[in-house]
Every structure is written in C-alpha cells, then in structure tokens.
Amino acid sequence: MTPTEALARIRRYDPRLKAFIQVFDPPLFGETSDGPTVAIKDLMDIAGTPTGGGAVVPLDPGPTTHAVVVQRLLQAGYSVVGKTHTVELAYGAWGTNRAVGAPWNPWDARVHRAPGGSSSGSAVAVAAGLCDVALGSDTGGSVRIPAAVCGVVGLKPGRGLVSLKGVHPLSPALDTVGTLARDVATAARALAVISGPDGDSAVRDPFDAEAALTTDVRGRRLAAMPIEDLGDLHPDVARLYLAALERLRAAGMEIDIASPPRALEHSFAPNGLLMAGEGFRIWRERIALHAEVMDPWIVRRFEVGRGITDEALAQAHLQRQTDQNAFHAWLDAYDGLLSPTCPIPAPPMIDIDETTSPLSRLTRAANYLDLPGISVPCGLTDEGLPVGLQILGRPRDELTVVALAAAYERVSDWRGRSPDLRGFG
C-alpha cells in the first residue's frame, strides 16, 4: 500500500487498536519512496526519535543513528510509518503492558484479547492492514507468538543473519530480529533486505528470498510433533494442526510423526533462565532507578535474574551447547519440524495469568536451540480466532523454512483472510 493509504488506515483504526506508540506523518523515507510501508518495533533505534522500549522513561531519548535494520529498509525504499508498541523491555509473551498500554487484538472488537508479545504492536499493525510489513524482535517467541494469535506470518531467523546493532537487548545469547507480514513472500523479502554483514559483528551473508520462494519442496521429509508430546492444547488448535499436516501431505511432503529429543521439551526453563540472568545484568540500573513506573510484572521477571549467579549462568551456557549439539544431530534427518505455534488462541486480557507463559511454551525452543522458524496462519477456531502453524528448520537454513512455509501457504485456505475492523473505526 502507499504511505498515504497506510496513514489513512492508521488514523481511522489505530485510536482503538493502539498498535503504534508513534506515527510518522509524513513517513520516514529513504533514497526512494516506492517500496512497501513498514512499522518498527519500539525497541529499535530511529535517529532523532526516542526509543521507548515500552517504558515510561525511554531507553534512549534521542538516538543519533538508525539501527542497522532500519537503515537497510530505508536504503531499499521502504517507507517507515511509525514505531509500534512492545511489552516493556520485550520481556513478556502475552502482549500486556501496564506501563504505557497494550494493543488490542483486531480479531475481536468486543473483547480486548491478548495481541501476543513482545512484538505486540507490530503484529496488530500488520493484521489490521496498517502497514505492509513490520519488524519485531524474538528472544523466546516474540515475533512468532503475536503473529500466530493475530493471524499473520512471523519469520524468525537464526542467530547471526541479521545485525542487532541499534536494537536494545534482552538476552544477547538469544535475541534475534524478524519480520511480520500478511504473507510469506512479503516477510521473506523484508528479511532479505535487513540481513547480511554489518561491518563489525559476525553476521552471515544476506538471505536470498527469491531462491527460497522458488524452491520446490515436494518430497521433503518433515517431522511433526505428536499431539501427546504437546501438552495441554486447545481442541481447535489440535484440530487445525492435524489438518495442516494433512494439507502438507497432500502437497507432496513426507510427514513423520516423531518425538524430538529431550532437549526440545526441556528448553523452556533454561531459555527463561538465560533471559532473566542476562536481562537483569543489562537492566539492573534501570530497575533500581525506575521500578516504580515500570510494569510490576516485568520487574518481577527481571528480579528472578538477581538470584542467578555468574556460575549458574555460565553452566547454563555450557548446557545449552550440549543440548544444541544433540538436537541438531537429530534434526539433521529432517528438513523441518512442525508444531502448533501456540497451544491456545488469544485469551481475553482480563483472564491473563501473568505468572504463567503458555503462549511461549512451544516457541522458546527455537531460540534456545538456535533454529530459524516461522509461524504461518493455519485457520480459525470456532470463536473466529487465528491459530498458527510453526515450522522450525535446521541451523542456518532459513531458505528451507521459508520454502516450506510458502508451500503450505499455497495449499492452505487462509490467504487473503483478515479481521473485520468495522468495530474499530
């Protein structure tokens, strides 16, 4: 869509959706202005604009340079229409924010439902058609979770494909930057733009979106997690997951129902330990100064890191490497691993239990085991709420992940669906 069209939709629908923390009118243009419209998670620096990070007190009141990912989008002709809401300091999967407010999931105009986190505003903006594509960060599922519950595509690369310069951290061991869009091709092409070496850190060569989107994956062998290995699932999530597997089989793929090694099932807690331990060490001074105006649940999560010793953190890193080696060896027999993205659809915000994190139960493994992954919509529940299919790939194999997602998208009955926004504007 054109920037003019995007801004018109933002003005009409965002007063209630609250996807954006700041709208750029006129948009921020690069060398040209003929590319897609893009929204940036408010964890990434845009020169001259405060980086709020979902907090009352900005993380940086006046960055002087763009994050590398933002600069690359501008150079490629994307038009930046604003910055989107995030869970405070990106530390939460529900999409709640008691510091500066939370967006509204656009699939239910009557009930304020969880938008998913932490890239909540980015998913809402894309789902509601307020922009073509958005950036998010993903440390334990923060691109894929909101994508799943808002009915869009969320693409998370493996570590080292996209520069993190100018992106405020939660856990340097786990952080990645990904893309959200209404279709796989748009998400993949945006990933291609933001990927590649940044001159300083060890970033891999750019992602080739066109190669991925034209790869024939018929005959590929995929592992699908058994229902009994997935814990408590909403019945509609289970139904739509099994239907997605049948669609992939019909599209010519070989689907093995296979139980992954223990490393996958047990990655949830150690991933959380790394987030708390590293995150507290990064943000302890901010917490000491500003705890009274922070979301109290975010403070509680970071305080867990206070009790994690340096020795425990070092041991967690060693165990992670062992777990990665074991899992990567198992996954080498397959082209990808399938599961639901989230075990439940978006609940009402009033019902959320902040002491639990079910939305990230099936997503944290990708970060802990350093795997590329994508969430693609696979249907609606009987209540009309979106459900996502997660495809995880072998290390550094974003190409196959995108190729598989594009193949599923072609045989799904999803493409073109969008929420009814009449109740929002």
CSV table of C-alpha atoms in Angstrom, one decimal:
chain,number,residue,atom,x,y,z
A,1,MET,CA,0.0,0.0,0.0
A,2,THR,CA,1.1,3.6,-0.4
A,3,PRO,CA,2.2,5.6,2.6
A,4,THR,CA,-0.9,7.8,2.1
A,5,GLU,CA,-3.2,4.8,2.3
A,6,ALA,CA,-1.3,3.4,5.3
A,7,LEU,CA,-1.6,6.7,7.2
A,8,ALA,CA,-5.3,6.9,6.4
A,9,ARG,CA,-5.9,3.5,7.8
A,10,ILE,CA,-3.8,4.3,10.9
A,11,ARG,CA,-5.8,7.5,11.5
A,12,ARG,CA,-9.1,5.5,11.2
A,13,TYR,CA,-8.4,2.4,13.2
A,14,ASP,CA,-5.4,2.9,15.5
A,15,PRO,CA,-7.1,5.2,18.0
A,16,ARG,CA,-8.7,2.0,19.4
A,17,LEU,CA,-6.2,-0.7,18.2
A,18,LYS,CA,-3.2,1.2,19.7
A,19,ALA,CA,-0.7,-0.7,17.6
A,20,PHE,CA,1.5,2.5,17.3
A,21,ILE,CA,3.3,4.3,20.0
A,22,GLN,CA,4.3,7.0,17.5
A,23,VAL,CA,3.1,7.6,13.9
A,24,PHE,CA,5.3,9.4,11.3
A,25,ASP,CA,3.3,11.8,9.3
A,26,PRO,CA,4.9,12.3,6.8
A,27,PRO,CA,6.6,8.9,6.8
A,28,LEU,CA,10.3,8.5,7.1
A,29,PHE,CA,11.6,7.9,3.5
A,30,GLY,CA,14.9,6.7,2.3
A,31,GLU,CA,16.6,7.2,-1.0
A,32,THR,CA,13.3,6.3,-2.8
A,33,SER,CA,9.7,6.1,-1.6
A,34,ASP,CA,8.3,3.4,-3.8
A,35,GLY,CA,8.7,0.4,-1.6
A,36,PRO,CA,6.4,-1.2,1.0
A,37,THR,CA,5.3,0.6,4.2
A,38,VAL,CA,6.9,-0.7,7.3
A,39,ALA,CA,6.5,-0.3,11.1
A,40,ILE,CA,9.4,-0.6,13.6
A,41,LYS,CA,9.1,-2.2,17.0
A,42,ASP,CA,9.9,0.5,19.6
A,43,LEU,CA,13.0,-1.4,20.7
A,44,MET,CA,15.0,-0.4,17.6
A,45,ASP,CA,16.7,3.0,17.2
A,46,ILE,CA,15.5,5.6,14.7
A,47,ALA,CA,17.7,8.6,14.7
A,48,GLY,CA,16.0,11.7,16.3
A,49,THR,CA,13.1,9.6,17.7
A,50,PRO,CA,13.0,8.4,21.3
A,51,THR,CA,13.4,4.6,21.7
A,52,GLY,CA,10.7,3.9,24.3
A,53,GLY,CA,11.1,0.2,24.7
A,54,GLY,CA,7.6,0.0,26.1
A,55,ALA,CA,8.6,2.1,29.1
A,56,VAL,CA,7.5,5.4,30.7
A,57,VAL,CA,11.2,6.5,30.7
A,58,PRO,CA,12.6,6.0,27.2
A,59,LEU,CA,15.6,3.6,26.8
A,60,ASP,CA,17.2,6.3,24.7
A,61,PRO,CA,15.6,9.8,24.5
A,62,GLY,CA,17.5,10.7,21.3
A,63,PRO,CA,19.4,8.2,19.4
A,64,THR,CA,21.7,9.8,16.8
A,65,THR,CA,21.8,6.9,14.3
A,66,HIS,CA,19.4,4.4,12.9
A,67,ALA,CA,19.6,0.7,13.9
A,68,VAL,CA,21.2,-1.2,11.0
A,69,VAL,CA,17.9,-2.9,10.2
A,70,VAL,CA,16.1,0.4,9.9
A,71,GLN,CA,18.9,1.9,7.7
A,72,ARG,CA,18.7,-1.0,5.4
A,73,LEU,CA,14.9,-0.8,5.0
A,74,LEU,CA,15.3,2.9,4.1
A,75,GLN,CA,18.0,2.2,1.6
A,76,ALA,CA,15.8,-0.3,0.0
A,77,GLY,CA,13.0,2.2,-0.5
A,78,TYR,CA,10.7,1.2,2.4
A,79,SER,CA,8.6,3.9,4.0
A,80,VAL,CA,8.6,3.9,7.8
A,81,VAL,CA,5.2,4.9,9.0
A,82,GLY,CA,5.8,4.6,12.8
A,83,LYS,CA,7.0,2.8,15.8
A,84,THR,CA,4.9,0.0,17.4
A,85,HIS,CA,4.0,-0.9,20.9
A,86,THR,CA,6.1,-3.6,22.7
A,87,VAL,CA,5.9,-5.3,26.1
A,88,GLU,CA,8.2,-3.3,28.3
A,89,LEU,CA,11.8,-4.2,27.6
A,90,ALA,CA,10.4,-7.0,25.4
A,91,TYR,CA,10.0,-9.3,28.4
A,92,GLY,CA,6.6,-11.0,28.0
A,93,ALA,CA,4.6,-13.2,25.7
A,94,TRP,CA,1.0,-12.1,26.4
A,95,GLY,CA,1.4,-8.6,24.9
A,96,THR,CA,0.4,-6.8,28.1
A,97,ASN,CA,1.9,-3.5,29.2
A,98,ARG,CA,0.9,-1.8,32.4
A,99,ALA,CA,3.4,1.0,31.9
A,100,VAL,CA,2.2,2.5,28.6
A,101,GLY,CA,-0.7,0.4,27.5
A,102,ALA,CA,-1.3,-2.7,25.3
A,103,PRO,CA,-2.7,-3.0,21.8
A,104,TRP,CA,-6.0,-4.7,21.0
A,105,ASN,CA,-6.1,-7.9,19.0
A,106,PRO,CA,-8.0,-7.0,15.9
A,107,TRP,CA,-9.8,-10.3,15.6
A,108,ASP,CA,-12.3,-9.4,18.4
A,109,ALA,CA,-13.8,-5.9,18.5
A,110,ARG,CA,-16.0,-6.7,21.5
A,111,VAL,CA,-13.4,-8.3,23.9
A,112,HIS,CA,-9.9,-6.9,24.5
A,113,ARG,CA,-7.8,-10.1,23.7
A,114,ALA,CA,-4.1,-10.7,24.0
A,115,PRO,CA,-2.2,-9.4,21.0
A,116,GLY,CA,0.8,-11.6,21.9
A,117,GLY,CA,4.2,-10.4,22.8
A,118,SER,CA,6.5,-9.0,22.9
A,119,SER,CA,6.2,-7.6,19.4
A,120,SER,CA,2.5,-6.9,20.0
A,121,GLY,CA,2.0,-3.6,18.1
A,122,SER,CA,3.9,-4.9,15.0
A,123,ALA,CA,1.5,-7.9,14.7
A,124,VAL,CA,-1.6,-5.8,15.3
A,125,ALA,CA,-0.5,-3.2,12.7
A,126,VAL,CA,0.1,-5.9,10.1
A,127,ALA,CA,-3.0,-7.9,10.8
A,128,ALA,CA,-5.2,-4.7,10.6
A,129,GLY,CA,-3.6,-3.6,7.3
A,130,LEU,CA,-2.0,-0.5,8.8
A,131,CYS,CA,1.3,-1.3,7.0
A,132,ASP,CA,2.7,-4.0,4.7
A,133,VAL,CA,5.4,-5.3,7.0
A,134,ALA,CA,6.7,-4.8,10.5
A,135,LEU,CA,9.9,-5.6,12.4
A,136,GLY,CA,9.9,-7.4,15.7
A,137,SER,CA,12.5,-8.9,18.0
A,138,ASP,CA,12.3,-12.6,19.1
A,139,THR,CA,14.0,-13.9,22.2
A,140,GLY,CA,11.6,-16.6,23.2
A,141,GLY,CA,8.9,-16.3,20.5
A,142,SER,CA,8.3,-12.6,20.4
A,143,VAL,CA,7.8,-12.5,16.6
A,144,ARG,CA,6.0,-15.9,16.2
A,145,ILE,CA,3.6,-15.6,19.1
A,146,PRO,CA,1.9,-12.3,18.2
A,147,ALA,CA,2.0,-13.4,14.5
A,148,ALA,CA,0.1,-16.6,15.5
A,149,VAL,CA,-2.6,-15.0,17.7
A,150,CYS,CA,-3.1,-12.1,15.3
A,151,GLY,CA,-3.3,-14.2,12.1
A,152,VAL,CA,-0.2,-13.1,10.3
A,153,VAL,CA,3.2,-14.5,9.2
A,154,GLY,CA,6.1,-14.2,11.7
A,155,LEU,CA,9.6,-15.1,10.4
A,156,LYS,CA,12.5,-15.5,12.9
A,157,PRO,CA,16.0,-16.1,11.5
A,158,GLY,CA,18.7,-18.0,13.3
A,159,ARG,CA,21.4,-16.1,15.1
A,160,GLY,CA,23.9,-14.1,13.1
A,161,LEU,CA,21.8,-13.5,10.0
A,162,VAL,CA,20.5,-10.0,11.0
A,163,SER,CA,22.5,-7.3,12.7
A,164,LEU,CA,21.5,-6.4,16.2
A,165,LYS,CA,23.2,-3.0,16.2
A,166,GLY,CA,20.8,-0.4,17.4
A,167,VAL,CA,18.4,-3.0,18.8
A,168,HIS,CA,18.1,-2.8,22.6
A,169,PRO,CA,18.8,-6.2,24.2
A,170,LEU,CA,17.0,-8.6,26.5
A,171,SER,CA,19.3,-11.6,26.2
A,172,PRO,CA,22.3,-11.3,23.9
A,173,ALA,CA,22.6,-15.1,23.7
A,174,LEU,CA,19.0,-15.4,22.4
A,175,ASP,CA,18.0,-12.2,20.7
A,176,THR,CA,17.0,-12.1,17.0
A,177,VAL,CA,15.2,-9.6,14.7
A,178,GLY,CA,12.5,-10.9,12.5
A,179,THR,CA,9.7,-9.8,10.2
A,180,LEU,CA,5.9,-9.9,10.3
A,181,ALA,CA,3.6,-9.6,7.2
A,182,ARG,CA,0.4,-10.9,5.9
A,183,ASP,CA,2.1,-13.4,3.5
A,184,VAL,CA,5.3,-15.4,3.4
A,185,ALA,CA,6.8,-13.6,0.4
A,186,THR,CA,6.5,-10.2,2.0
A,187,ALA,CA,8.1,-11.3,5.2
A,188,ALA,CA,10.9,-13.1,3.4
A,189,ARG,CA,11.7,-10.2,1.2
A,190,ALA,CA,11.9,-7.9,4.2
A,191,LEU,CA,14.2,-10.4,5.9
A,192,ALA,CA,16.4,-10.4,2.8
A,193,VAL,CA,16.7,-6.6,3.0
A,194,ILE,CA,17.7,-6.4,6.7
A,195,SER,CA,20.1,-9.4,6.6
A,196,GLY,CA,23.8,-9.6,6.0
A,197,PRO,CA,27.1,-8.4,7.4
A,198,ASP,CA,27.2,-5.0,9.2
A,199,GLY,CA,30.9,-4.4,9.1
A,200,ASP,CA,31.6,-5.1,12.7
A,201,SER,CA,29.9,-8.2,14.1
A,202,ALA,CA,30.0,-11.7,12.7
A,203,VAL,CA,26.8,-11.5,10.6
A,204,ARG,CA,26.2,-14.0,7.8
A,205,ASP,CA,25.7,-13.3,4.1
A,206,PRO,CA,22.3,-11.9,3.1
A,207,PHE,CA,19.3,-14.1,2.9
A,208,ASP,CA,18.1,-15.0,-0.7
A,209,ALA,CA,14.4,-14.6,-0.5
A,210,GLU,CA,13.8,-15.2,-4.2
A,211,ALA,CA,15.7,-18.5,-4.1
A,212,ALA,CA,13.6,-19.6,-1.1
A,213,LEU,CA,10.3,-18.6,-2.6
A,214,THR,CA,11.0,-20.6,-5.8
A,215,THR,CA,12.4,-23.7,-4.2
A,216,ASP,CA,10.4,-26.9,-4.8
A,217,VAL,CA,9.9,-28.8,-1.6
A,218,ARG,CA,7.8,-31.6,-2.8
A,219,GLY,CA,9.2,-34.9,-1.4
A,220,ARG,CA,10.9,-33.2,1.6
A,221,ARG,CA,10.8,-35.1,4.8
A,222,LEU,CA,9.4,-33.3,7.9
A,223,ALA,CA,9.0,-34.3,11.5
A,224,ALA,CA,5.7,-33.4,13.2
A,225,MET,CA,5.4,-33.4,16.9
A,226,PRO,CA,2.8,-35.9,18.2
A,227,ILE,CA,-0.2,-34.5,19.9
A,228,GLU,CA,0.6,-36.3,23.1
A,229,ASP,CA,4.0,-34.6,23.2
A,230,LEU,CA,2.5,-31.1,23.0
A,231,GLY,CA,0.9,-30.9,26.5
A,232,ASP,CA,-2.4,-29.1,27.0
A,233,LEU,CA,-3.8,-27.9,23.7
A,234,HIS,CA,-7.0,-26.1,23.0
A,235,PRO,CA,-9.1,-28.5,21.0
A,236,ASP,CA,-9.3,-26.2,18.0
A,237,VAL,CA,-5.6,-25.8,18.0
A,238,ALA,CA,-5.1,-29.6,17.9
A,239,ARG,CA,-7.8,-29.9,15.1
A,240,LEU,CA,-6.2,-27.2,12.9
A,241,TYR,CA,-2.7,-28.6,13.5
A,242,LEU,CA,-3.7,-32.0,12.3
A,243,ALA,CA,-5.5,-30.5,9.3
A,244,ALA,CA,-2.4,-28.6,8.4
A,245,LEU,CA,-0.3,-31.8,8.4
A,246,GLU,CA,-2.8,-33.4,6.0
A,247,ARG,CA,-2.6,-30.4,3.7
A,248,LEU,CA,1.2,-30.7,3.7
A,249,ARG,CA,1.0,-34.4,2.9
A,250,ALA,CA,-1.4,-33.6,0.0
A,251,ALA,CA,1.1,-31.1,-1.3
A,252,GLY,CA,3.7,-33.9,-1.7
A,253,MET,CA,5.6,-33.7,1.6
A,254,GLU,CA,6.5,-36.7,3.7
A,255,ILE,CA,5.3,-36.2,7.3
A,256,ASP,CA,6.7,-38.4,10.0
A,257,ILE,CA,5.1,-38.2,13.5
A,258,ALA,CA,8.3,-38.1,15.6
A,259,SER,CA,9.1,-37.2,19.1
A,260,PRO,CA,12.2,-34.9,19.3
A,261,PRO,CA,14.9,-35.5,21.8
A,262,ARG,CA,14.6,-34.3,25.4
A,263,ALA,CA,16.4,-31.0,24.6
A,264,LEU,CA,13.3,-29.6,22.9
A,265,GLU,CA,10.9,-30.4,25.7
A,266,HIS,CA,13.2,-29.1,28.4
A,267,SER,CA,14.3,-25.9,26.7
A,268,PHE,CA,11.6,-23.7,28.2
A,269,ALA,CA,13.1,-23.3,31.6
A,270,PRO,CA,16.8,-22.8,30.6
A,271,ASN,CA,15.7,-20.3,27.9
A,272,GLY,CA,13.9,-18.4,30.7
A,273,LEU,CA,17.0,-18.6,32.9
A,274,LEU,CA,19.2,-17.1,30.3
A,275,MET,CA,16.6,-14.3,29.7
A,276,ALA,CA,16.3,-13.5,33.4
A,277,GLY,CA,20.1,-13.8,34.1
A,278,GLU,CA,21.3,-11.8,31.1
A,279,GLY,CA,18.4,-9.3,31.2
A,280,PHE,CA,18.9,-8.4,34.8
A,281,ARG,CA,22.6,-7.8,34.3
A,282,ILE,CA,21.7,-5.4,31.4
A,283,TRP,CA,18.9,-3.6,33.0
A,284,ARG,CA,19.6,-3.7,36.8
A,285,GLU,CA,20.4,0.0,37.0
A,286,ARG,CA,17.2,1.0,35.2
A,287,ILE,CA,15.2,-1.2,37.5
A,288,ALA,CA,16.9,0.4,40.5
A,289,LEU,CA,16.0,3.9,39.3
A,290,HIS,CA,12.6,3.4,37.6
A,291,ALA,CA,10.9,0.3,39.2
A,292,GLU,CA,8.0,2.5,40.5
A,293,VAL,CA,7.0,3.5,36.9
A,294,MET,CA,7.7,0.1,35.3
A,295,ASP,CA,5.2,-2.7,34.7
A,296,PRO,CA,5.3,-4.6,38.0
A,297,TRP,CA,5.2,-8.0,36.3
A,298,ILE,CA,8.3,-7.0,34.2
A,299,VAL,CA,10.1,-6.0,37.4
A,300,ARG,CA,9.3,-9.4,39.0
A,301,ARG,CA,10.6,-11.3,36.0
A,302,PHE,CA,13.9,-9.4,36.0
A,303,GLU,CA,14.2,-9.8,39.7
A,304,VAL,CA,14.5,-13.6,39.2
A,305,GLY,CA,17.8,-12.8,37.5
A,306,ARG,CA,19.1,-11.2,40.7
A,307,GLY,CA,19.4,-14.7,42.2
A,308,ILE,CA,21.1,-16.3,39.2
A,309,THR,CA,24.8,-16.4,40.0
A,310,ASP,CA,27.5,-16.0,37.4
A,311,GLU,CA,28.4,-19.6,37.9
A,312,ALA,CA,24.8,-20.7,37.2
A,313,LEU,CA,24.7,-18.6,34.1
A,314,ALA,CA,28.0,-20.0,32.8
A,315,GLN,CA,26.7,-23.5,33.4
A,316,ALA,CA,23.5,-22.7,31.5
A,317,HIS,CA,25.5,-21.6,28.5
A,318,LEU,CA,27.5,-24.9,28.6
A,319,GLN,CA,24.4,-27.0,28.9
A,320,ARG,CA,22.8,-25.1,26.0
A,321,GLN,CA,25.7,-26.0,23.8
A,322,THR,CA,25.3,-29.7,24.7
A,323,ASP,CA,21.5,-29.5,24.1
A,324,GLN,CA,22.1,-27.8,20.8
A,325,ASN,CA,24.5,-30.5,19.6
A,326,ALA,CA,22.1,-33.3,20.5
A,327,PHE,CA,19.1,-31.7,18.9
A,328,HIS,CA,20.9,-30.6,15.7
A,329,ALA,CA,22.1,-34.1,15.2
A,330,TRP,CA,18.5,-35.4,15.5
A,331,LEU,CA,17.1,-32.7,13.2
A,332,ASP,CA,19.6,-33.4,10.5
A,333,ALA,CA,17.5,-36.3,9.4
A,334,TYR,CA,14.6,-33.9,8.5
A,335,ASP,CA,14.0,-30.8,6.5
A,336,GLY,CA,12.0,-29.2,9.3
A,337,LEU,CA,10.0,-29.7,12.5
A,338,LEU,CA,6.3,-28.9,12.7
A,339,SER,CA,4.1,-28.0,15.7
A,340,PRO,CA,1.4,-25.5,16.6
A,341,THR,CA,2.9,-22.1,17.3
A,342,CYS,CA,0.9,-21.5,20.5
A,343,PRO,CA,-1.2,-24.1,22.4
A,344,ILE,CA,-4.1,-21.7,22.9
A,345,PRO,CA,-5.7,-18.9,20.9
A,346,ALA,CA,-5.7,-15.3,22.2
A,347,PRO,CA,-7.4,-15.1,25.6
A,348,PRO,CA,-9.3,-12.1,27.0
A,349,MET,CA,-6.8,-9.7,28.7
A,350,ILE,CA,-8.9,-9.9,31.8
A,351,ASP,CA,-8.2,-13.6,32.1
A,352,ILE,CA,-4.4,-13.5,31.7
A,353,ASP,CA,-2.3,-15.0,34.5
A,354,GLU,CA,1.0,-13.2,34.4
A,355,THR,CA,2.6,-15.9,36.5
A,356,THR,CA,2.3,-18.3,33.5
A,357,SER,CA,3.5,-18.2,29.9
A,358,PRO,CA,1.7,-20.8,27.9
A,359,LEU,CA,1.9,-18.8,24.6
A,360,SER,CA,5.7,-19.3,24.6
A,361,ARG,CA,5.7,-23.0,25.6
A,362,LEU,CA,6.3,-24.2,22.0
A,363,THR,CA,8.4,-21.2,20.7
A,364,ARG,CA,11.2,-20.8,23.2
A,365,ALA,CA,13.0,-23.9,21.9
A,366,ALA,CA,13.9,-22.2,18.6
A,367,ASN,CA,15.8,-19.5,20.5
A,368,TYR,CA,17.4,-21.9,22.9
A,369,LEU,CA,18.5,-24.3,20.2
A,370,ASP,CA,19.3,-21.5,17.7
A,371,LEU,CA,16.9,-22.6,14.9
A,372,PRO,CA,15.2,-20.5,12.3
A,373,GLY,CA,11.5,-20.6,12.5
A,374,ILE,CA,8.2,-19.2,11.1
A,375,SER,CA,4.6,-19.1,12.1
A,376,VAL,CA,2.0,-19.2,9.4
A,377,PRO,CA,-1.7,-18.9,9.9
A,378,CYS,CA,-3.5,-22.3,9.7
A,379,GLY,CA,-7.1,-21.5,10.4
A,380,LEU,CA,-9.6,-20.0,12.8
A,381,THR,CA,-11.1,-21.5,15.9
A,382,ASP,CA,-14.9,-21.9,16.3
A,383,GLU,CA,-14.8,-18.5,18.0
A,384,GLY,CA,-13.1,-17.0,15.0
A,385,LEU,CA,-9.6,-16.6,16.5
A,386,PRO,CA,-6.4,-17.3,14.5
A,387,VAL,CA,-4.1,-20.3,15.1
A,388,GLY,CA,-0.6,-20.6,13.8
A,389,LEU,CA,1.5,-23.5,12.4
A,390,GLN,CA,5.2,-23.3,13.5
A,391,ILE,CA,7.9,-24.6,11.1
A,392,LEU,CA,11.4,-24.9,12.6
A,393,GLY,CA,14.4,-25.5,10.4
A,394,ARG,CA,17.9,-26.8,10.7
A,395,PRO,CA,20.6,-24.4,11.8
A,396,ARG,CA,21.3,-21.6,9.3
A,397,ASP,CA,18.7,-23.0,6.9
A,398,GLU,CA,16.2,-20.1,6.7
A,399,LEU,CA,15.8,-20.9,3.0
A,400,THR,CA,14.1,-24.2,3.6
A,401,VAL,CA,12.0,-22.7,6.4
A,402,VAL,CA,10.6,-20.1,4.0
A,403,ALA,CA,10.2,-22.5,1.1
A,404,LEU,CA,8.2,-24.9,3.3
A,405,ALA,CA,6.1,-22.0,4.7
A,406,ALA,CA,5.4,-20.8,1.1
A,407,ALA,CA,4.4,-24.3,0.1
A,408,TYR,CA,2.0,-24.6,3.0
A,409,GLU,CA,0.5,-21.2,2.3
A,410,ARG,CA,-0.3,-22.2,-1.3
A,411,VAL,CA,-2.4,-25.2,-0.1
A,412,SER,CA,-3.9,-23.6,2.9
A,413,ASP,CA,-7.3,-21.8,2.7
A,414,TRP,CA,-6.0,-18.8,4.6
A,415,ARG,CA,-4.5,-16.4,2.2
A,416,GLY,CA,-6.5,-13.2,1.9
A,417,ARG,CA,-8.3,-13.5,5.3
A,418,SER,CA,-8.2,-10.5,7.5
A,419,PRO,CA,-10.1,-9.4,10.6
A,420,ASP,CA,-13.3,-7.4,10.4
A,421,LEU,CA,-12.4,-3.9,11.5
A,422,ARG,CA,-15.9,-2.4,11.5
A,423,GLY,CA,-16.0,-2.4,15.2
A,424,PHE,CA,-12.7,-0.4,15.4
A,425,GLY,CA,-13.4,2.6,13.3
